[in-house]
Coordinates of C-alpha atoms in Angstrom, one line a residue:
X94 CA 41.4 16.1 -49.5
X95 CA 43.7 15.2 -46.8
X96 CA 43.5 16.3 -43.3
X97 CA 46.2 18.8 -41.9
X98 CA 45.5 20.0 -38.5
X99 CA 49.0 20.4 -37.4
X100 CA 52.3 22.1 -38.4
X101 CA 52.3 25.4 -36.9
X102 CA 52.7 24.6 -33.4
X103 CA 49.7 26.5 -32.3
X104 CA 51.4 29.7 -33.5
X105 CA 49.2 32.1 -35.5
X106 CA 50.6 33.8 -38.4
X107 CA 52.3 36.8 -37.3
X108 CA 53.3 40.4 -39.1
X109 CA 56.7 40.0 -40.9
X110 CA 56.9 36.1 -40.7
X111 CA 56.1 35.7 -44.7
X112 CA 58.6 38.5 -45.6
X113 CA 61.1 36.7 -43.4
X114 CA 60.5 33.3 -45.0
X115 CA 61.1 34.7 -48.7
X116 CA 64.0 36.6 -47.5
X117 CA 65.5 33.6 -46.0
X118 CA 65.2 31.6 -49.1
X119 CA 66.4 34.2 -51.1
X120 CA 69.7 34.4 -49.2
X121 CA 70.1 30.9 -49.8
X122 CA 68.6 29.6 -46.6
X123 CA 66.2 26.5 -46.4
X124 CA 63.5 24.9 -44.2
X125 CA 64.4 21.4 -43.2
X126 CA 63.5 19.6 -40.1
X127 CA 66.1 16.9 -40.4
X128 CA 69.2 18.8 -41.3
X129 CA 70.5 20.1 -37.8
X130 CA 72.8 22.8 -39.6
X131 CA 69.9 24.0 -41.5
X132 CA 68.0 24.4 -38.5
X133 CA 70.5 26.3 -36.6
X134 CA 71.1 28.4 -39.6
X135 CA 67.4 29.4 -39.7
X136 CA 67.0 30.0 -36.0
X137 CA 69.8 32.5 -36.6
X138 CA 68.6 34.1 -39.6
X139 CA 65.0 34.4 -38.8
X140 CA 65.7 35.3 -35.0
X141 CA 63.2 33.0 -33.4
X142 CA 63.3 29.8 -31.6
X143 CA 63.0 26.4 -33.5
X144 CA 59.2 25.9 -33.0
X145 CA 58.7 29.5 -34.4
X146 CA 60.8 28.3 -37.6
X147 CA 58.4 25.4 -38.1
X148 CA 55.6 27.9 -37.8
X149 CA 56.8 30.3 -40.3
X150 CA 57.3 27.4 -42.8
X151 CA 53.9 26.4 -42.2
X152 CA 52.2 29.4 -43.1
X153 CA 54.3 30.3 -46.0
X154 CA 53.3 27.0 -47.4
X155 CA 49.9 27.1 -46.6
X156 CA 49.7 30.4 -48.1
X157 CA 51.6 29.4 -51.4
X158 CA 54.2 32.0 -50.5
X159 CA 56.8 29.1 -50.8
X160 CA 56.5 25.4 -52.4
X161 CA 58.7 22.3 -51.6
X162 CA 60.7 20.2 -53.8
X163 CA 62.3 16.8 -53.3
X164 CA 65.6 16.1 -54.9
X165 CA 68.0 13.2 -54.0
X166 CA 66.0 12.2 -50.8
X167 CA 66.2 15.8 -49.7
X168 CA 63.3 18.6 -49.4
X169 CA 64.1 21.9 -50.8
X170 CA 62.0 25.2 -50.8
X171 CA 61.5 27.9 -53.4
X172 CA 59.4 31.1 -53.4
X173 CA 56.5 31.1 -55.8
X174 CA 56.6 33.4 -58.7
X175 CA 52.9 34.5 -58.6
X176 CA 52.5 34.7 -54.8
X177 CA 55.9 34.8 -52.8
X178 CA 57.9 37.0 -55.4
X179 CA 54.7 39.0 -56.3
X180 CA 54.0 40.2 -52.8
X181 CA 57.2 39.6 -50.8
X182 CA 60.0 39.6 -53.2
X183 CA 63.1 42.3 -53.8
X184 CA 60.2 44.1 -56.0
X185 CA 57.3 42.8 -54.2
X186 CA 53.8 45.0 -54.3
X187 CA 53.6 45.0 -50.5
X188 CA 56.2 43.1 -48.6
X189 CA 55.3 44.7 -45.1
X190 CA 51.6 44.3 -45.6
X191 CA 50.8 47.9 -45.3
X192 CA 47.8 47.8 -47.7
X193 CA 44.7 46.5 -46.6
X194 CA 44.1 44.8 -49.8
X195 CA 47.2 42.6 -49.3
X196 CA 45.7 41.0 -46.0
X197 CA 42.4 40.3 -47.9
X198 CA 44.6 38.6 -50.9
X199 CA 46.5 36.6 -48.1
X200 CA 43.3 35.4 -46.5
X201 CA 42.1 34.3 -50.0
X202 CA 45.4 32.4 -50.7
X203 CA 45.2 30.8 -47.2
X204 CA 41.6 29.3 -47.7
X205 CA 41.4 28.9 -51.6
X206 CA 42.6 25.4 -51.3
X207 CA 41.0 21.7 -51.5
X208 CA 43.7 19.8 -50.9
X209 CA 44.5 19.9 -47.1
X210 CA 41.7 20.6 -44.6
X211 CA 42.6 22.7 -41.7
X212 CA 40.3 24.3 -39.2
X213 CA 40.3 27.8 -40.9
X214 CA 39.6 26.0 -44.4
X215 CA 37.0 24.2 -42.8
X216 CA 35.3 27.4 -41.1
X217 CA 35.4 29.5 -44.4
X218 CA 34.4 26.6 -46.9
X219 CA 32.5 24.5 -45.3
X220 CA 30.8 25.6 -41.8
X221 CA 27.3 27.6 -42.2
X222 CA 27.4 29.1 -38.8
X223 CA 27.4 32.7 -38.3
X224 CA 26.9 32.8 -34.1
X225 CA 28.9 29.7 -32.5
X226 CA 30.4 28.3 -29.4
X227 CA 34.0 27.2 -29.9
X228 CA 33.1 23.6 -28.5
X229 CA 30.4 23.1 -30.9
X230 CA 32.5 24.3 -34.0
X231 CA 35.1 21.9 -32.7
X232 CA 32.9 18.9 -32.9
X233 CA 31.4 20.0 -36.0
X234 CA 34.6 20.0 -37.7
X235 CA 35.7 16.9 -36.5
X236 CA 32.5 14.8 -37.7
X237 CA 32.4 16.9 -40.9
X238 CA 36.3 16.0 -41.4
X239 CA 35.4 12.4 -41.3
X240 CA 33.4 12.8 -44.1
X241 CA 35.3 15.3 -46.1
X242 CA 38.9 13.8 -46.1
X243 CA 40.3 10.3 -47.3
X244 CA 43.0 10.4 -44.7
X245 CA 42.8 9.8 -40.9
X246 CA 41.5 12.8 -39.3
X247 CA 43.3 12.3 -36.1
X248 CA 41.9 12.9 -32.7
X249 CA 39.7 15.8 -31.6
X250 CA 42.4 17.1 -29.5
X251 CA 44.3 18.0 -32.5
X252 CA 41.6 19.6 -34.2
X253 CA 41.1 21.6 -30.8
X254 CA 44.5 22.9 -31.0
X255 CA 44.2 24.0 -34.7
X256 CA 40.8 25.7 -33.7
X257 CA 42.3 27.6 -31.1
X258 CA 44.9 28.7 -33.5
X259 CA 42.6 29.7 -36.2
X260 CA 40.5 31.6 -33.6
X261 CA 43.4 33.6 -32.3
X262 CA 44.7 34.4 -35.5
X263 CA 41.3 35.7 -36.9
X264 CA 39.7 37.4 -33.9
X265 CA 40.4 40.5 -31.7
X266 CA 39.5 39.7 -28.3
X267 CA 37.8 42.1 -25.9
X268 CA 38.4 42.4 -22.3
X269 CA 35.3 41.7 -20.6
X270 CA 36.2 44.3 -17.7
X271 CA 37.7 47.3 -19.6
X272 CA 35.6 46.5 -22.9
X273 CA 38.7 47.5 -25.0
X274 CA 40.6 45.5 -27.4
X275 CA 43.2 43.6 -26.1
X276 CA 46.8 44.8 -27.8
X277 CA 48.2 41.4 -27.5
X278 CA 45.9 40.0 -30.3
X279 CA 47.1 42.7 -33.1
X280 CA 50.2 40.3 -33.8
X281 CA 48.2 38.7 -36.7
X282 CA 47.3 40.7 -39.7
X283 CA 44.3 38.5 -40.5
X284 CA 42.7 39.8 -37.3
X285 CA 42.5 43.5 -39.0
X286 CA 39.7 41.9 -41.6
X287 CA 37.5 41.8 -38.7
X288 CA 36.2 38.4 -40.1
X289 CA 35.5 37.2 -36.7
X290 CA 34.5 38.7 -33.3
X291 CA 35.2 37.3 -29.9
X292 CA 32.2 38.1 -27.8
X293 CA 33.9 36.3 -24.8
X294 CA 33.2 33.2 -22.8
X295 CA 34.0 31.0 -26.0
X296 CA 31.2 32.5 -28.0
X297 CA 32.0 34.1 -31.5
X298 CA 30.2 36.1 -34.2
X299 CA 31.2 35.9 -38.1
X300 CA 28.3 37.6 -40.2
X301 CA 27.6 37.3 -43.7
X302 CA 28.0 41.0 -44.9
X303 CA 28.7 43.3 -47.8
X304 CA 32.2 43.9 -47.2
X305 CA 32.6 47.4 -48.7
X306 CA 36.3 47.6 -47.5
X307 CA 37.1 44.4 -49.8
X308 CA 38.8 46.1 -52.7
X309 CA 37.2 45.3 -55.9
X310 CA 40.4 44.4 -57.6
X311 CA 41.1 41.4 -55.3
X312 CA 37.6 40.3 -55.4
X313 CA 37.8 39.8 -59.3
X314 CA 41.2 38.1 -58.8
X315 CA 39.2 35.6 -56.4
X316 CA 36.3 35.5 -58.9
X317 CA 38.7 34.7 -61.8
X318 CA 40.8 32.1 -60.0
X319 CA 37.6 30.1 -58.9
X320 CA 36.2 30.5 -62.3
X321 CA 39.4 28.9 -63.6
X322 CA 38.9 25.8 -61.2
X323 CA 35.2 25.5 -61.9
X324 CA 35.9 25.4 -65.6
X325 CA 38.9 23.3 -66.1
X326 CA 37.4 20.7 -68.0
X327 CA 35.0 22.7 -70.3
X328 CA 35.0 26.0 -72.2
X329 CA 31.9 27.8 -70.9
X330 CA 32.1 31.4 -70.1
X331 CA 29.5 31.5 -67.2
X332 CA 29.5 30.6 -63.6
X333 CA 26.4 30.4 -61.6
X334 CA 25.7 33.0 -59.1
X335 CA 24.9 30.5 -56.3
X336 CA 28.1 28.6 -56.9
X337 CA 30.0 31.9 -56.3
X338 CA 27.9 32.3 -52.8
X339 CA 27.9 28.9 -51.4
X340 CA 30.6 26.7 -53.1
X341 CA 33.8 25.5 -51.2
X342 CA 36.8 28.0 -52.3
X343 CA 34.1 30.5 -53.6
X344 CA 34.6 34.3 -53.4
X345 CA 31.2 34.3 -51.4
X346 CA 32.3 31.5 -48.9
X347 CA 36.0 32.8 -48.1
X348 CA 35.2 36.6 -48.0
X349 CA 31.8 36.0 -46.0
X350 CA 29.8 37.7 -48.3
X351 CA 26.0 37.9 -47.9
X352 CA 23.9 37.5 -51.0
X353 CA 23.3 41.2 -51.2
X354 CA 27.1 41.6 -50.7
X355 CA 28.1 39.3 -53.5
X356 CA 25.4 41.1 -55.7
X357 CA 26.9 44.4 -55.1
X358 CA 30.6 43.2 -55.6
X359 CA 29.4 41.7 -58.9
X360 CA 27.8 45.2 -59.9
X361 CA 31.1 46.8 -59.1
X362 CA 33.2 44.2 -60.8
X363 CA 31.0 44.9 -63.9
X364 CA 31.7 48.7 -63.7
X365 CA 35.4 48.2 -63.2
X366 CA 36.0 45.7 -65.9
X367 CA 33.6 47.6 -68.3
X368 CA 31.5 44.6 -68.7
X369 CA 34.4 42.4 -69.1
X370 CA 32.7 40.6 -66.3
X371 CA 29.0 40.9 -66.1
X372 CA 26.0 39.3 -64.7
X373 CA 22.2 38.9 -64.9
X374 CA 19.5 38.5 -62.2
X375 CA 16.1 38.1 -63.9
X376 CA 13.4 35.5 -63.9
X377 CA 15.1 33.4 -61.3
X378 CA 18.6 33.2 -63.6
X379 CA 21.4 34.6 -61.9
X380 CA 24.6 34.1 -64.1
X381 CA 28.2 35.7 -64.2
X382 CA 29.6 36.2 -67.5
X383 CA 33.5 36.2 -68.1
X384 CA 34.8 37.5 -71.2
X385 CA 37.8 35.5 -73.3
X386 CA 40.2 38.5 -72.8
X387 CA 39.9 38.3 -68.7
X388 CA 39.7 34.6 -68.3
X389 CA 43.6 34.0 -67.9
X390 CA 44.7 37.5 -66.8
X391 CA 44.0 37.0 -63.3
X392 CA 46.8 39.0 -61.9
X393 CA 45.8 42.2 -64.2
X394 CA 43.5 43.5 -61.5
X395 CA 46.0 43.0 -58.7
X396 CA 48.4 45.1 -60.8
X397 CA 45.8 47.6 -61.1
X398 CA 45.4 47.6 -57.3
X399 CA 48.9 48.0 -56.6
X400 CA 49.5 50.7 -59.2
X401 CA 47.0 52.7 -58.1
X402 CA 47.6 52.6 -54.3
X403 CA 50.0 54.3 -52.3
X404 CA 51.7 53.0 -49.4

């Protein structure tokens, strides 16, 4: 894993940016930091300043909506089939993120990554705090990053900026005087998930809970994606409950599920898949079984969700 605490120029992800990124590439645009003509074209097409162009590229790459490819010493970008085209393409399932499940899915894509460590991936995959002060989380991230990554971590100021961006992106700030939600902080769709609450004075809360608002189809997709990674080199059909709850990149970690919450989601998954996904919890043994018919069919359940949902 490498450190990647820069790239967004402190701009949190905003509504419409990923759709803009996909449209830009689909209309023969490109993201480039070295080709002045390409930069000017991106500024005009996306309708934002140069720094925001970089931020749009960063969030599109970090979520897997686009990917880079280097040819003849030039970097080109493509829209990914299973993410970019699936959600934001011409026939995308929800290009304007009007469905709550799409935001949960985007959250999973952003954090299901063990190649690059960022402030948000650190929090959702490695931090164990539920109540914290920003300065302490920054210090923890800095110290843990030196242990987790193979590359240079950089200085703590860089991590602070990335942490500020993450906190602004995921939390709705409350004005201490009026006790009302500040409208300025509705610009990021990820704040709608309510995974992080800003209590003011740099104190935050992020409870582990049951998440009834998380669509079961998105949970099943995340479970199957995690299972594929966990069993890459084996042919087992089971995964340990505790791994699903606490391992980095697991559904329990990324969705901030409590132990009871994960059990509840597994009950729902068992019912939804007619026991193609099942689990046992007896005599200290807690295991989840995945049948062969669904192992490599992760997008089936997302298609079920978008098929039944009305925007």
